[in-house]
Amino acid sequence: MRITILFGGTNKERLVSVASAQALHQALPEAGLWFWDADDTVHETSSEVLLKHSRPFQDPFRPGTPSLGRIEQALDQARSENRLLVLGLHGGSAENGELQAMCELRGIPFTGSGSASSYLAFDKVGAKRFAAIAGVKAPEGVALDDLDAAFAEYGKLIAKPARDGSSYGLIFVNAKQDLVAVRNAAKTEEYLIEPFISGVEATCGVLEQPDGSIFALPPIEIVPAEGGFDYTAKYLLKSTQEICPGRFTPEISAQLMDHALRAHRALSCSGYSRTDFIVSAKGPIYLETNTLPGLTRASLYPKALKAQGIEFADFLRDQIALAERRTQR
């Protein structure tokens, strides 16, 4: 079976995807490299071109090769060439289950969660409901029509795209003029609006291994730069602190790990996931689950793996083994 790293994508998180691919390639140097471009075409590219791309978070990647065709044609080729896809993708149709469904219908093995769980986790409203069924506390939603009343009641709100990564489109509602920004943003895509919850930002990864064991990784404490953990704070500002293991009490750490496992299972995730929380005065509050979290050298999930004593290359080999096994079943 030929291992191929698929990265890029047609959505705005493709820049992060290129940085993930660089880390994946260094851990799996023998793997092929397929870049999914913004125009929906796929290109086979080289190690030299990928690793020379020095500003992945800012500059678009240029593969410098002819197209293999659109994504459907590339997947047909992957099936005929017996390829297994290591998904270095994030957001959009790469993470919402659409790509996973295309792979499943062709019998192509791929890393990460399947189409149904990817779709559910990507929908923040649905994911919150399923997490709540599993006993994980999540914030109440605010209807767009109730925006003014909610702002008057809570004083602060937070709004984010209901079906996209939270690195983009995040709106902090601290003043009345921010309500206008939310209404304008909601004209073009569905927004999830919640009361702002004060506390410490945290995230916790979950890992499934080929022997069937599944466990939570050490929780990470996030101290955002300039008050918000958006795209700039995550990837461009060195003042953002990501502390792993986080400086939580043993009781809070245990709750974060338990709740991350509950969310992973409630959403039927496979392989690995990462769940985000706010640690409030009342304990951890669920925010969302990522089925394809960032795998760049600076990303949170690889930091948690390191804290657990797991080498990144070993993690990837195990995920490849899981992908092979799922397809055989």
PDB file of C-alpha atoms in Angstrom, residues 15-323:
ATOM      1  CA  LEU A  15      -2.406  27.509   4.831  1.00  0.00           C
ATOM      2  CA  VAL A  16      -2.310  25.649   8.151  1.00  0.00           C
ATOM      3  CA  SER A  17      -2.628  22.411   6.197  1.00  0.00           C
ATOM      4  CA  VAL A  18       0.621  23.114   4.339  1.00  0.00           C
ATOM      5  CA  ALA A  19       2.452  23.568   7.651  1.00  0.00           C
ATOM      6  CA  SER A  20       0.943  20.290   8.889  1.00  0.00           C
ATOM      7  CA  ALA A  21       2.124  18.590   5.710  1.00  0.00           C
ATOM      8  CA  GLN A  22       5.683  19.791   6.296  1.00  0.00           C
ATOM      9  CA  ALA A  23       5.690  18.151   9.738  1.00  0.00           C
ATOM     10  CA  LEU A  24       4.016  15.009   8.400  1.00  0.00           C
ATOM     11  CA  HIS A  25       6.532  14.716   5.583  1.00  0.00           C
ATOM     12  CA  GLN A  26       9.491  15.023   7.916  1.00  0.00           C
ATOM     13  CA  ALA A  27       8.058  12.187  10.029  1.00  0.00           C
ATOM     14  CA  LEU A  28       7.092  10.109   6.953  1.00  0.00           C
ATOM     15  CA  PRO A  29       9.768  10.996   4.364  1.00  0.00           C
ATOM     16  CA  GLU A  30       8.900   7.973   2.214  1.00  0.00           C
ATOM     17  CA  ALA A  31       5.264   9.094   1.713  1.00  0.00           C
ATOM     18  CA  GLY A  32       4.024  10.679  -1.496  1.00  0.00           C
ATOM     19  CA  LEU A  33       2.797  14.278  -1.495  1.00  0.00           C
ATOM     20  CA  TRP A  34      -0.510  15.338  -3.040  1.00  0.00           C
ATOM     21  CA  PHE A  35      -1.590  18.973  -2.813  1.00  0.00           C
ATOM     22  CA  TRP A  36      -5.296  19.790  -3.100  1.00  0.00           C
ATOM     23  CA  ASP A  37      -5.426  23.293  -4.542  1.00  0.00           C
ATOM     24  CA  ALA A  38      -8.038  25.998  -4.000  1.00  0.00           C
ATOM     25  CA  ASP A  39      -9.464  25.404  -7.504  1.00  0.00           C
ATOM     26  CA  ASP A  40     -10.289  21.779  -6.491  1.00  0.00           C
ATOM     27  CA  THR A  41      -7.446  20.270  -8.529  1.00  0.00           C
ATOM     28  CA  VAL A  42      -4.869  17.901  -7.025  1.00  0.00           C
ATOM     29  CA  HIS A  43      -1.144  18.045  -7.814  1.00  0.00           C
ATOM     30  CA  GLU A  44       1.657  15.646  -6.991  1.00  0.00           C
ATOM     31  CA  THR A  45       4.491  17.725  -5.570  1.00  0.00           C
ATOM     32  CA  SER A  46       8.027  17.173  -4.339  1.00  0.00           C
ATOM     33  CA  SER A  47       9.757  17.174  -0.976  1.00  0.00           C
ATOM     34  CA  GLU A  48      12.024  19.998  -2.094  1.00  0.00           C
ATOM     35  CA  VAL A  49       9.145  22.297  -3.084  1.00  0.00           C
ATOM     36  CA  LEU A  50       7.192  21.587   0.108  1.00  0.00           C
ATOM     37  CA  LEU A  51      10.076  22.065   2.531  1.00  0.00           C
ATOM     38  CA  LYS A  52      11.322  25.219   0.778  1.00  0.00           C
ATOM     39  CA  HIS A  53       7.968  26.903   1.371  1.00  0.00           C
ATOM     40  CA  SER A  54       9.143  29.019   4.289  1.00  0.00           C
ATOM     41  CA  ARG A  55       6.001  31.028   5.206  1.00  0.00           C
ATOM     42  CA  PRO A  56       3.159  28.494   5.131  1.00  0.00           C
ATOM     43  CA  PHE A  57       0.879  30.453   7.479  1.00  0.00           C
ATOM     44  CA  GLN A  58       1.066  33.592   5.332  1.00  0.00           C
ATOM     45  CA  ASP A  59       1.818  32.651   1.713  1.00  0.00           C
ATOM     46  CA  PRO A  60      -0.166  30.356  -0.616  1.00  0.00           C
ATOM     47  CA  PHE A  61       1.627  27.153  -1.622  1.00  0.00           C
ATOM     48  CA  ARG A  62       2.447  26.618  -5.319  1.00  0.00           C
ATOM     49  CA  PRO A  63       3.008  22.935  -6.199  1.00  0.00           C
ATOM     50  CA  GLY A  64       4.727  23.680  -9.519  1.00  0.00           C
ATOM     51  CA  THR A  65       3.347  20.563 -11.224  1.00  0.00           C
ATOM     52  CA  PRO A  66       0.515  19.700 -13.625  1.00  0.00           C
ATOM     53  CA  SER A  67      -2.838  18.687 -12.211  1.00  0.00           C
ATOM     54  CA  LEU A  68      -3.880  15.079 -11.655  1.00  0.00           C
ATOM     55  CA  GLY A  69      -7.443  16.318 -12.168  1.00  0.00           C
ATOM     56  CA  ARG A  70     -10.128  17.396  -9.742  1.00  0.00           C
ATOM     57  CA  ILE A  71     -10.381  15.788  -6.316  1.00  0.00           C
ATOM     58  CA  GLU A  72     -12.763  13.045  -7.544  1.00  0.00           C
ATOM     59  CA  GLN A  73     -10.341  12.046 -10.328  1.00  0.00           C
ATOM     60  CA  ALA A  74      -7.398  12.082  -7.917  1.00  0.00           C
ATOM     61  CA  LEU A  75      -9.292   9.809  -5.523  1.00  0.00           C
ATOM     62  CA  ASP A  76     -10.085   7.422  -8.379  1.00  0.00           C
ATOM     63  CA  GLN A  77      -6.346   7.311  -9.062  1.00  0.00           C
ATOM     64  CA  ALA A  78      -5.628   6.742  -5.367  1.00  0.00           C
ATOM     65  CA  ARG A  79      -7.960   3.746  -5.414  1.00  0.00           C
ATOM     66  CA  SER A  80      -6.415   2.262  -8.564  1.00  0.00           C
ATOM     67  CA  GLU A  81      -2.887   2.733  -7.174  1.00  0.00           C
ATOM     68  CA  ASN A  82      -3.755   1.235  -3.756  1.00  0.00           C
ATOM     69  CA  ARG A  83      -2.912   4.424  -1.840  1.00  0.00           C
ATOM     70  CA  LEU A  84      -3.599   5.144   1.809  1.00  0.00           C
ATOM     71  CA  LEU A  85      -4.182   8.828   2.535  1.00  0.00           C
ATOM     72  CA  VAL A  86      -2.661  10.507   5.566  1.00  0.00           C
ATOM     73  CA  LEU A  87      -4.918  13.541   5.934  1.00  0.00           C
ATOM     74  CA  GLY A  88      -2.948  16.696   6.638  1.00  0.00           C
ATOM     75  CA  LEU A  89      -6.133  18.688   6.051  1.00  0.00           C
ATOM     76  CA  HIS A  90      -8.214  21.058   8.169  1.00  0.00           C
ATOM     77  CA  GLY A  91     -11.632  22.661   7.868  1.00  0.00           C
ATOM     78  CA  GLY A  92     -14.234  22.902   5.119  1.00  0.00           C
ATOM     79  CA  SER A  93     -15.056  19.882   2.972  1.00  0.00           C
ATOM     80  CA  ALA A  94     -11.785  18.320   4.148  1.00  0.00           C
ATOM     81  CA  GLU A  95     -13.042  18.015   7.732  1.00  0.00           C
ATOM     82  CA  ASN A  96     -16.841  18.112   7.470  1.00  0.00           C
ATOM     83  CA  GLY A  97     -17.159  14.534   6.223  1.00  0.00           C
ATOM     84  CA  GLU A  98     -17.431  15.173   2.474  1.00  0.00           C
ATOM     85  CA  LEU A  99     -13.896  14.064   1.599  1.00  0.00           C
ATOM     86  CA  GLN A 100     -14.212  11.144   4.017  1.00  0.00           C
ATOM     87  CA  ALA A 101     -17.432  10.009   2.301  1.00  0.00           C
ATOM     88  CA  MET A 102     -15.726  10.171  -1.103  1.00  0.00           C
ATOM     89  CA  CYS A 103     -12.919   7.984   0.247  1.00  0.00           C
ATOM     90  CA  GLU A 104     -15.284   5.522   1.934  1.00  0.00           C
ATOM     91  CA  LEU A 105     -17.326   5.042  -1.223  1.00  0.00           C
ATOM     92  CA  ARG A 106     -14.125   4.154  -3.094  1.00  0.00           C
ATOM     93  CA  GLY A 107     -12.688   1.955  -0.348  1.00  0.00           C
ATOM     94  CA  ILE A 108      -9.675   4.238   0.129  1.00  0.00           C
ATOM     95  CA  PRO A 109      -8.148   4.007   3.621  1.00  0.00           C
ATOM     96  CA  PHE A 110      -7.494   7.339   5.334  1.00  0.00           C
ATOM     97  CA  THR A 111      -6.416   8.570   8.753  1.00  0.00           C
ATOM     98  CA  GLY A 112      -8.794  10.184  11.222  1.00  0.00           C
ATOM     99  CA  SER A 113     -12.527   9.927  11.755  1.00  0.00           C
ATOM    100  CA  GLY A 114     -15.073   8.678   9.256  1.00  0.00           C
ATOM    101  CA  SER A 115     -17.616  10.724   7.351  1.00  0.00           C
ATOM    102  CA  ALA A 116     -20.523  10.580   9.817  1.00  0.00           C
ATOM    103  CA  SER A 117     -18.515  11.542  12.908  1.00  0.00           C
ATOM    104  CA  SER A 118     -16.606  14.204  10.960  1.00  0.00           C
ATOM    105  CA  TYR A 119     -19.891  15.751   9.834  1.00  0.00           C
ATOM    106  CA  LEU A 120     -21.317  15.728  13.345  1.00  0.00           C
ATOM    107  CA  ALA A 121     -18.227  17.142  15.054  1.00  0.00           C
ATOM    108  CA  PHE A 122     -17.907  19.889  12.422  1.00  0.00           C
ATOM    109  CA  ASP A 123     -21.419  21.119  13.262  1.00  0.00           C
ATOM    110  CA  LYS A 124     -20.775  22.940  16.547  1.00  0.00           C
ATOM    111  CA  VAL A 125     -24.481  22.981  17.456  1.00  0.00           C
ATOM    112  CA  GLY A 126     -24.919  19.242  16.903  1.00  0.00           C
ATOM    113  CA  ALA A 127     -21.605  18.426  18.588  1.00  0.00           C
ATOM    114  CA  LYS A 128     -22.679  20.352  21.700  1.00  0.00           C
ATOM    115  CA  ARG A 129     -25.906  18.353  21.866  1.00  0.00           C
ATOM    116  CA  PHE A 130     -24.120  15.011  21.636  1.00  0.00           C
ATOM    117  CA  ALA A 131     -21.486  16.088  24.153  1.00  0.00           C
ATOM    118  CA  ALA A 132     -24.287  17.083  26.537  1.00  0.00           C
ATOM    119  CA  ILE A 133     -25.866  13.612  26.107  1.00  0.00           C
ATOM    120  CA  ALA A 134     -22.518  12.190  27.247  1.00  0.00           C
ATOM    121  CA  GLY A 135     -22.633  14.322  30.385  1.00  0.00           C
ATOM    122  CA  VAL A 136     -20.298  17.077  29.200  1.00  0.00           C
ATOM    123  CA  LYS A 137     -21.428  20.588  30.126  1.00  0.00           C
ATOM    124  CA  ALA A 138     -21.733  23.021  27.209  1.00  0.00           C
ATOM    125  CA  PRO A 139     -22.868  26.669  27.045  1.00  0.00           C
ATOM    126  CA  GLU A 140     -26.398  27.559  25.986  1.00  0.00           C
ATOM    127  CA  GLY A 141     -26.834  29.013  22.521  1.00  0.00           C
ATOM    128  CA  VAL A 142     -28.263  32.455  21.779  1.00  0.00           C
ATOM    129  CA  ALA A 143     -30.684  32.937  18.874  1.00  0.00           C
ATOM    130  CA  LEU A 144     -29.892  35.752  16.459  1.00  0.00           C
ATOM    131  CA  ASP A 145     -33.297  37.327  17.161  1.00  0.00           C
ATOM    132  CA  ASP A 146     -32.437  37.437  20.872  1.00  0.00           C
ATOM    133  CA  LEU A 147     -29.038  39.060  20.400  1.00  0.00           C
ATOM    134  CA  ASP A 148     -29.875  42.401  22.042  1.00  0.00           C
ATOM    135  CA  ALA A 149     -31.583  40.811  25.038  1.00  0.00           C
ATOM    136  CA  ALA A 150     -28.730  38.346  25.529  1.00  0.00           C
ATOM    137  CA  PHE A 151     -26.137  41.130  25.371  1.00  0.00           C
ATOM    138  CA  ALA A 152     -28.082  43.089  27.954  1.00  0.00           C
ATOM    139  CA  GLU A 153     -28.305  39.996  30.204  1.00  0.00           C
ATOM    140  CA  TYR A 154     -24.731  38.695  29.913  1.00  0.00           C
ATOM    141  CA  GLY A 155     -22.731  41.822  29.061  1.00  0.00           C
ATOM    142  CA  LYS A 156     -20.403  39.841  26.771  1.00  0.00           C
ATOM    143  CA  LEU A 157     -21.068  37.327  24.021  1.00  0.00           C
ATOM    144  CA  ILE A 158     -18.940  35.326  21.614  1.00  0.00           C
ATOM    145  CA  ALA A 159     -19.933  34.417  18.056  1.00  0.00           C
ATOM    146  CA  LYS A 160     -18.251  31.959  15.694  1.00  0.00           C
ATOM    147  CA  PRO A 161     -19.136  30.174  12.451  1.00  0.00           C
ATOM    148  CA  ALA A 162     -21.304  27.157  13.257  1.00  0.00           C
ATOM    149  CA  ARG A 163     -19.535  25.019  10.675  1.00  0.00           C
ATOM    150  CA  ASP A 164     -15.925  26.115  10.348  1.00  0.00           C
ATOM    151  CA  GLY A 165     -12.737  26.243  12.369  1.00  0.00           C
ATOM    152  CA  SER A 166     -12.726  28.833  15.139  1.00  0.00           C
ATOM    153  CA  SER A 167      -9.453  30.324  13.897  1.00  0.00           C
ATOM    154  CA  TYR A 168     -11.509  32.391  11.450  1.00  0.00           C
ATOM    155  CA  GLY A 169     -14.606  34.516  11.849  1.00  0.00           C
ATOM    156  CA  LEU A 170     -14.482  34.725  15.657  1.00  0.00           C
ATOM    157  CA  ILE A 171     -16.326  37.802  16.960  1.00  0.00           C
ATOM    158  CA  PHE A 172     -16.082  39.001  20.558  1.00  0.00           C
ATOM    159  CA  VAL A 173     -19.190  41.013  21.420  1.00  0.00           C
ATOM    160  CA  ASN A 174     -18.026  43.544  24.006  1.00  0.00           C
ATOM    161  CA  ALA A 175     -19.988  46.582  22.833  1.00  0.00           C
ATOM    162  CA  LYS A 176     -23.210  47.346  20.982  1.00  0.00           C
ATOM    163  CA  GLN A 177     -21.405  48.006  17.714  1.00  0.00           C
ATOM    164  CA  ASP A 178     -20.176  44.409  17.808  1.00  0.00           C
ATOM    165  CA  LEU A 179     -23.793  43.270  17.463  1.00  0.00           C
ATOM    166  CA  VAL A 180     -23.813  44.817  13.987  1.00  0.00           C
ATOM    167  CA  ALA A 181     -20.718  42.797  13.060  1.00  0.00           C
ATOM    168  CA  VAL A 182     -22.422  39.574  14.170  1.00  0.00           C
ATOM    169  CA  ARG A 183     -25.595  40.319  12.198  1.00  0.00           C
ATOM    170  CA  ASN A 184     -23.571  41.149   9.091  1.00  0.00           C
ATOM    171  CA  ALA A 185     -21.484  37.977   9.416  1.00  0.00           C
ATOM    172  CA  ALA A 186     -24.651  35.892   9.912  1.00  0.00           C
ATOM    173  CA  LYS A 187     -25.956  37.068   6.526  1.00  0.00           C
ATOM    174  CA  THR A 188     -23.391  34.934   4.704  1.00  0.00           C
ATOM    175  CA  GLU A 189     -23.078  31.875   6.994  1.00  0.00           C
ATOM    176  CA  GLU A 190     -24.701  30.404  10.079  1.00  0.00           C
ATOM    177  CA  TYR A 191     -23.218  31.642  13.348  1.00  0.00           C
ATOM    178  CA  LEU A 192     -23.195  30.058  16.784  1.00  0.00           C
ATOM    179  CA  ILE A 193     -23.673  32.690  19.488  1.00  0.00           C
ATOM    180  CA  GLU A 194     -23.043  31.989  23.165  1.00  0.00           C
ATOM    181  CA  PRO A 195     -22.588  33.916  26.414  1.00  0.00           C
ATOM    182  CA  PHE A 196     -18.929  34.732  26.970  1.00  0.00           C
ATOM    183  CA  ILE A 197     -17.547  32.469  29.685  1.00  0.00           C
ATOM    184  CA  SER A 198     -14.637  33.745  31.746  1.00  0.00           C
ATOM    185  CA  GLY A 199     -11.932  31.245  32.509  1.00  0.00           C
ATOM    186  CA  VAL A 200      -8.803  29.538  31.271  1.00  0.00           C
ATOM    187  CA  GLU A 201      -8.717  28.140  27.742  1.00  0.00           C
ATOM    188  CA  ALA A 202      -7.812  24.469  27.604  1.00  0.00           C
ATOM    189  CA  THR A 203      -7.655  21.656  25.090  1.00  0.00           C
ATOM    190  CA  CYS A 204      -7.301  17.914  25.488  1.00  0.00           C
ATOM    191  CA  GLY A 205      -6.408  15.319  22.883  1.00  0.00           C
ATOM    192  CA  VAL A 206      -7.676  11.746  22.675  1.00  0.00           C
ATOM    193  CA  LEU A 207      -5.692   8.934  21.081  1.00  0.00           C
ATOM    194  CA  GLU A 208      -6.790   5.531  19.819  1.00  0.00           C
ATOM    195  CA  GLN A 209      -4.130   2.858  19.323  1.00  0.00           C
ATOM    196  CA  PRO A 210      -4.029  -0.264  17.132  1.00  0.00           C
ATOM    197  CA  ASP A 211      -4.507  -2.571  20.147  1.00  0.00           C
ATOM    198  CA  GLY A 212      -7.926  -0.994  20.744  1.00  0.00           C
ATOM    199  CA  SER A 213      -6.926   1.107  23.735  1.00  0.00           C
ATOM    200  CA  ILE A 214      -8.104   4.697  23.851  1.00  0.00           C
ATOM    201  CA  PHE A 215      -7.010   7.387  26.293  1.00  0.00           C
ATOM    202  CA  ALA A 216      -6.790  11.135  26.821  1.00  0.00           C
ATOM    203  CA  LEU A 217      -3.488  12.985  26.479  1.00  0.00           C
ATOM    204  CA  PRO A 218      -2.270  15.574  29.021  1.00  0.00           C
ATOM    205  CA  PRO A 219      -4.477  18.710  28.893  1.00  0.00           C
ATOM    206  CA  ILE A 220      -2.946  21.914  27.559  1.00  0.00           C
ATOM    207  CA  GLU A 221      -3.438  25.365  29.066  1.00  0.00           C
ATOM    208  CA  ILE A 222      -3.645  28.221  26.542  1.00  0.00           C
ATOM    209  CA  VAL A 223      -2.755  31.804  27.443  1.00  0.00           C
ATOM    210  CA  PRO A 224      -3.769  33.789  24.341  1.00  0.00           C
ATOM    211  CA  ALA A 225      -1.878  36.802  23.075  1.00  0.00           C
ATOM    212  CA  GLU A 226      -3.826  40.046  23.164  1.00  0.00           C
ATOM    213  CA  GLY A 227      -6.914  38.456  24.656  1.00  0.00           C
ATOM    214  CA  GLY A 228      -8.053  36.118  21.869  1.00  0.00           C
ATOM    215  CA  PHE A 229      -7.048  32.749  20.429  1.00  0.00           C
ATOM    216  CA  ASP A 230      -7.754  33.515  16.764  1.00  0.00           C
ATOM    217  CA  TYR A 231      -5.659  32.705  13.680  1.00  0.00           C
ATOM    218  CA  THR A 232      -3.082  35.422  14.388  1.00  0.00           C
ATOM    219  CA  ALA A 233      -2.689  34.427  18.027  1.00  0.00           C
ATOM    220  CA  LYS A 234      -2.438  30.716  17.162  1.00  0.00           C
ATOM    221  CA  TYR A 235       0.083  30.872  14.368  1.00  0.00           C
ATOM    222  CA  LEU A 236       1.765  34.258  14.123  1.00  0.00           C
ATOM    223  CA  LEU A 237       2.201  35.753  17.602  1.00  0.00           C
ATOM    224  CA  LYS A 238       4.995  34.392  19.772  1.00  0.00           C
ATOM    225  CA  SER A 239       3.361  35.886  22.867  1.00  0.00           C
ATOM    226  CA  THR A 240       0.690  33.171  22.941  1.00  0.00           C
ATOM    227  CA  GLN A 241       1.606  30.591  25.594  1.00  0.00           C
ATOM    228  CA  GLU A 242       0.646  26.914  25.309  1.00  0.00           C
ATOM    229  CA  ILE A 243       1.547  25.100  28.518  1.00  0.00           C
ATOM    230  CA  CYS A 244       1.592  21.305  28.455  1.00  0.00           C
ATOM    231  CA  PRO A 245       0.741  19.777  30.813  1.00  0.00           C
ATOM    232  CA  GLY A 246      -1.473  22.682  31.881  1.00  0.00           C
ATOM    233  CA  ARG A 247      -1.259  24.218  35.337  1.00  0.00           C
ATOM    234  CA  PHE A 248      -4.567  22.733  36.455  1.00  0.00           C
ATOM    235  CA  THR A 249      -5.395  21.032  39.713  1.00  0.00           C
ATOM    236  CA  PRO A 250      -5.386  17.225  39.531  1.00  0.00           C
ATOM    237  CA  GLU A 251      -9.186  17.300  39.784  1.00  0.00           C
ATOM    238  CA  ILE A 252      -9.579  19.700  36.826  1.00  0.00           C
ATOM    239  CA  SER A 253      -7.035  17.774  34.722  1.00  0.00           C
ATOM    240  CA  ALA A 254      -8.957  14.560  35.392  1.00  0.00           C
ATOM    241  CA  GLN A 255     -12.240  16.240  34.408  1.00  0.00           C
ATOM    242  CA  LEU A 256     -10.772  17.601  31.167  1.00  0.00           C
ATOM    243  CA  MET A 257      -9.440  14.171  30.217  1.00  0.00           C
ATOM    244  CA  ASP A 258     -12.712  12.459  31.108  1.00  0.00           C
ATOM    245  CA  HIS A 259     -14.801  14.990  29.184  1.00  0.00           C
ATOM    246  CA  ALA A 260     -12.540  14.813  26.120  1.00  0.00           C
ATOM    247  CA  LEU A 261     -12.948  11.021  26.103  1.00  0.00           C
ATOM    248  CA  ARG A 262     -16.720  11.342  26.518  1.00  0.00           C
ATOM    249  CA  ALA A 263     -16.943  13.789  23.600  1.00  0.00           C
ATOM    250  CA  HIS A 264     -14.734  11.588  21.404  1.00  0.00           C
ATOM    251  CA  ARG A 265     -16.962   8.588  22.065  1.00  0.00           C
ATOM    252  CA  ALA A 266     -20.271  10.490  21.819  1.00  0.00           C
ATOM    253  CA  LEU A 267     -19.275  11.796  18.387  1.00  0.00           C
ATOM    254  CA  SER A 268     -17.999   8.326  17.323  1.00  0.00           C
ATOM    255  CA  CYS A 269     -14.574   9.728  16.471  1.00  0.00           C
ATOM    256  CA  SER A 270     -11.806   7.429  15.250  1.00  0.00           C
ATOM    257  CA  GLY A 271      -8.038   7.518  15.570  1.00  0.00           C
ATOM    258  CA  TYR A 272      -7.570  10.822  17.311  1.00  0.00           C
ATOM    259  CA  SER A 273      -9.358  14.040  18.191  1.00  0.00           C
ATOM    260  CA  ARG A 274      -8.848  17.196  20.215  1.00  0.00           C
ATOM    261  CA  THR A 275     -11.543  18.876  22.284  1.00  0.00           C
ATOM    262  CA  ASP A 276     -11.500  22.513  23.412  1.00  0.00           C
ATOM    263  CA  PHE A 277     -12.821  23.791  26.729  1.00  0.00           C
ATOM    264  CA  ILE A 278     -13.068  26.843  28.948  1.00  0.00           C
ATOM    265  CA  VAL A 279     -12.186  26.052  32.560  1.00  0.00           C
ATOM    266  CA  SER A 280     -14.643  28.301  34.364  1.00  0.00           C
ATOM    267  CA  ALA A 281     -15.293  28.798  38.059  1.00  0.00           C
ATOM    268  CA  LYS A 282     -17.857  25.979  37.706  1.00  0.00           C
ATOM    269  CA  GLY A 283     -15.441  23.596  36.016  1.00  0.00           C
ATOM    270  CA  PRO A 284     -14.732  22.678  32.351  1.00  0.00           C
ATOM    271  CA  ILE A 285     -17.201  23.917  29.724  1.00  0.00           C
ATOM    272  CA  TYR A 286     -17.223  22.202  26.316  1.00  0.00           C
ATOM    273  CA  LEU A 287     -16.602  24.309  23.220  1.00  0.00           C
ATOM    274  CA  GLU A 288     -15.944  21.989  20.262  1.00  0.00           C
ATOM    275  CA  THR A 289     -14.200  18.837  19.030  1.00  0.00           C
ATOM    276  CA  ASN A 290     -11.684  18.815  16.191  1.00  0.00           C
ATOM    277  CA  THR A 291     -11.458  15.584  14.177  1.00  0.00           C
ATOM    278  CA  LEU A 292      -8.446  16.830  12.173  1.00  0.00           C
ATOM    279  CA  PRO A 293      -6.552  19.082  14.604  1.00  0.00           C
ATOM    280  CA  GLY A 294      -3.415  20.872  13.476  1.00  0.00           C
ATOM    281  CA  LEU A 295      -0.294  18.721  13.185  1.00  0.00           C
ATOM    282  CA  THR A 296       2.266  21.454  12.532  1.00  0.00           C
ATOM    283  CA  ARG A 297       5.476  21.539  14.539  1.00  0.00           C
ATOM    284  CA  ALA A 298       3.877  24.247  16.720  1.00  0.00           C
ATOM    285  CA  SER A 299       0.424  22.641  17.013  1.00  0.00           C
ATOM    286  CA  LEU A 300      -1.248  21.596  20.231  1.00  0.00           C
ATOM    287  CA  TYR A 301      -1.803  17.909  19.500  1.00  0.00           C
ATOM    288  CA  PRO A 302       1.875  17.096  18.813  1.00  0.00           C
ATOM    289  CA  LYS A 303       2.786  18.915  22.046  1.00  0.00           C
ATOM    290  CA  ALA A 304       0.417  16.667  23.975  1.00  0.00           C
ATOM    291  CA  LEU A 305       1.890  13.584  22.285  1.00  0.00           C
ATOM    292  CA  LYS A 306       5.363  14.689  23.340  1.00  0.00           C
ATOM    293  CA  ALA A 307       4.217  15.243  26.914  1.00  0.00           C
ATOM    294  CA  GLN A 308       2.807  11.711  26.876  1.00  0.00           C
ATOM    295  CA  GLY A 309       6.165  10.371  25.635  1.00  0.00           C
ATOM    296  CA  ILE A 310       4.874   9.412  22.176  1.00  0.00           C
ATOM    297  CA  GLU A 311       7.037  10.142  19.152  1.00  0.00           C
ATOM    298  CA  PHE A 312       5.201  11.869  16.289  1.00  0.00           C
ATOM    299  CA  ALA A 313       6.370   9.266  13.750  1.00  0.00           C
ATOM    300  CA  ASP A 314       5.107   6.445  15.986  1.00  0.00           C
ATOM    301  CA  PHE A 315       1.738   8.190  16.305  1.00  0.00           C
ATOM    302  CA  LEU A 316       1.467   8.400  12.505  1.00  0.00           C
ATOM    303  CA  ARG A 317       2.412   4.764  11.958  1.00  0.00           C
ATOM    304  CA  ASP A 318      -0.263   3.720  14.428  1.00  0.00           C
ATOM    305  CA  GLN A 319      -2.850   5.894  12.671  1.00  0.00           C
ATOM    306  CA  ILE A 320      -1.887   4.321   9.342  1.00  0.00           C
ATOM    307  CA  ALA A 321      -2.327   0.858  10.867  1.00  0.00           C
ATOM    308  CA  LEU A 322      -5.776   1.860  12.185  1.00  0.00           C
ATOM    309  CA  ALA A 323      -6.770   3.206   8.763  1.00  0.00           C
TER     310      ALA A 323
END
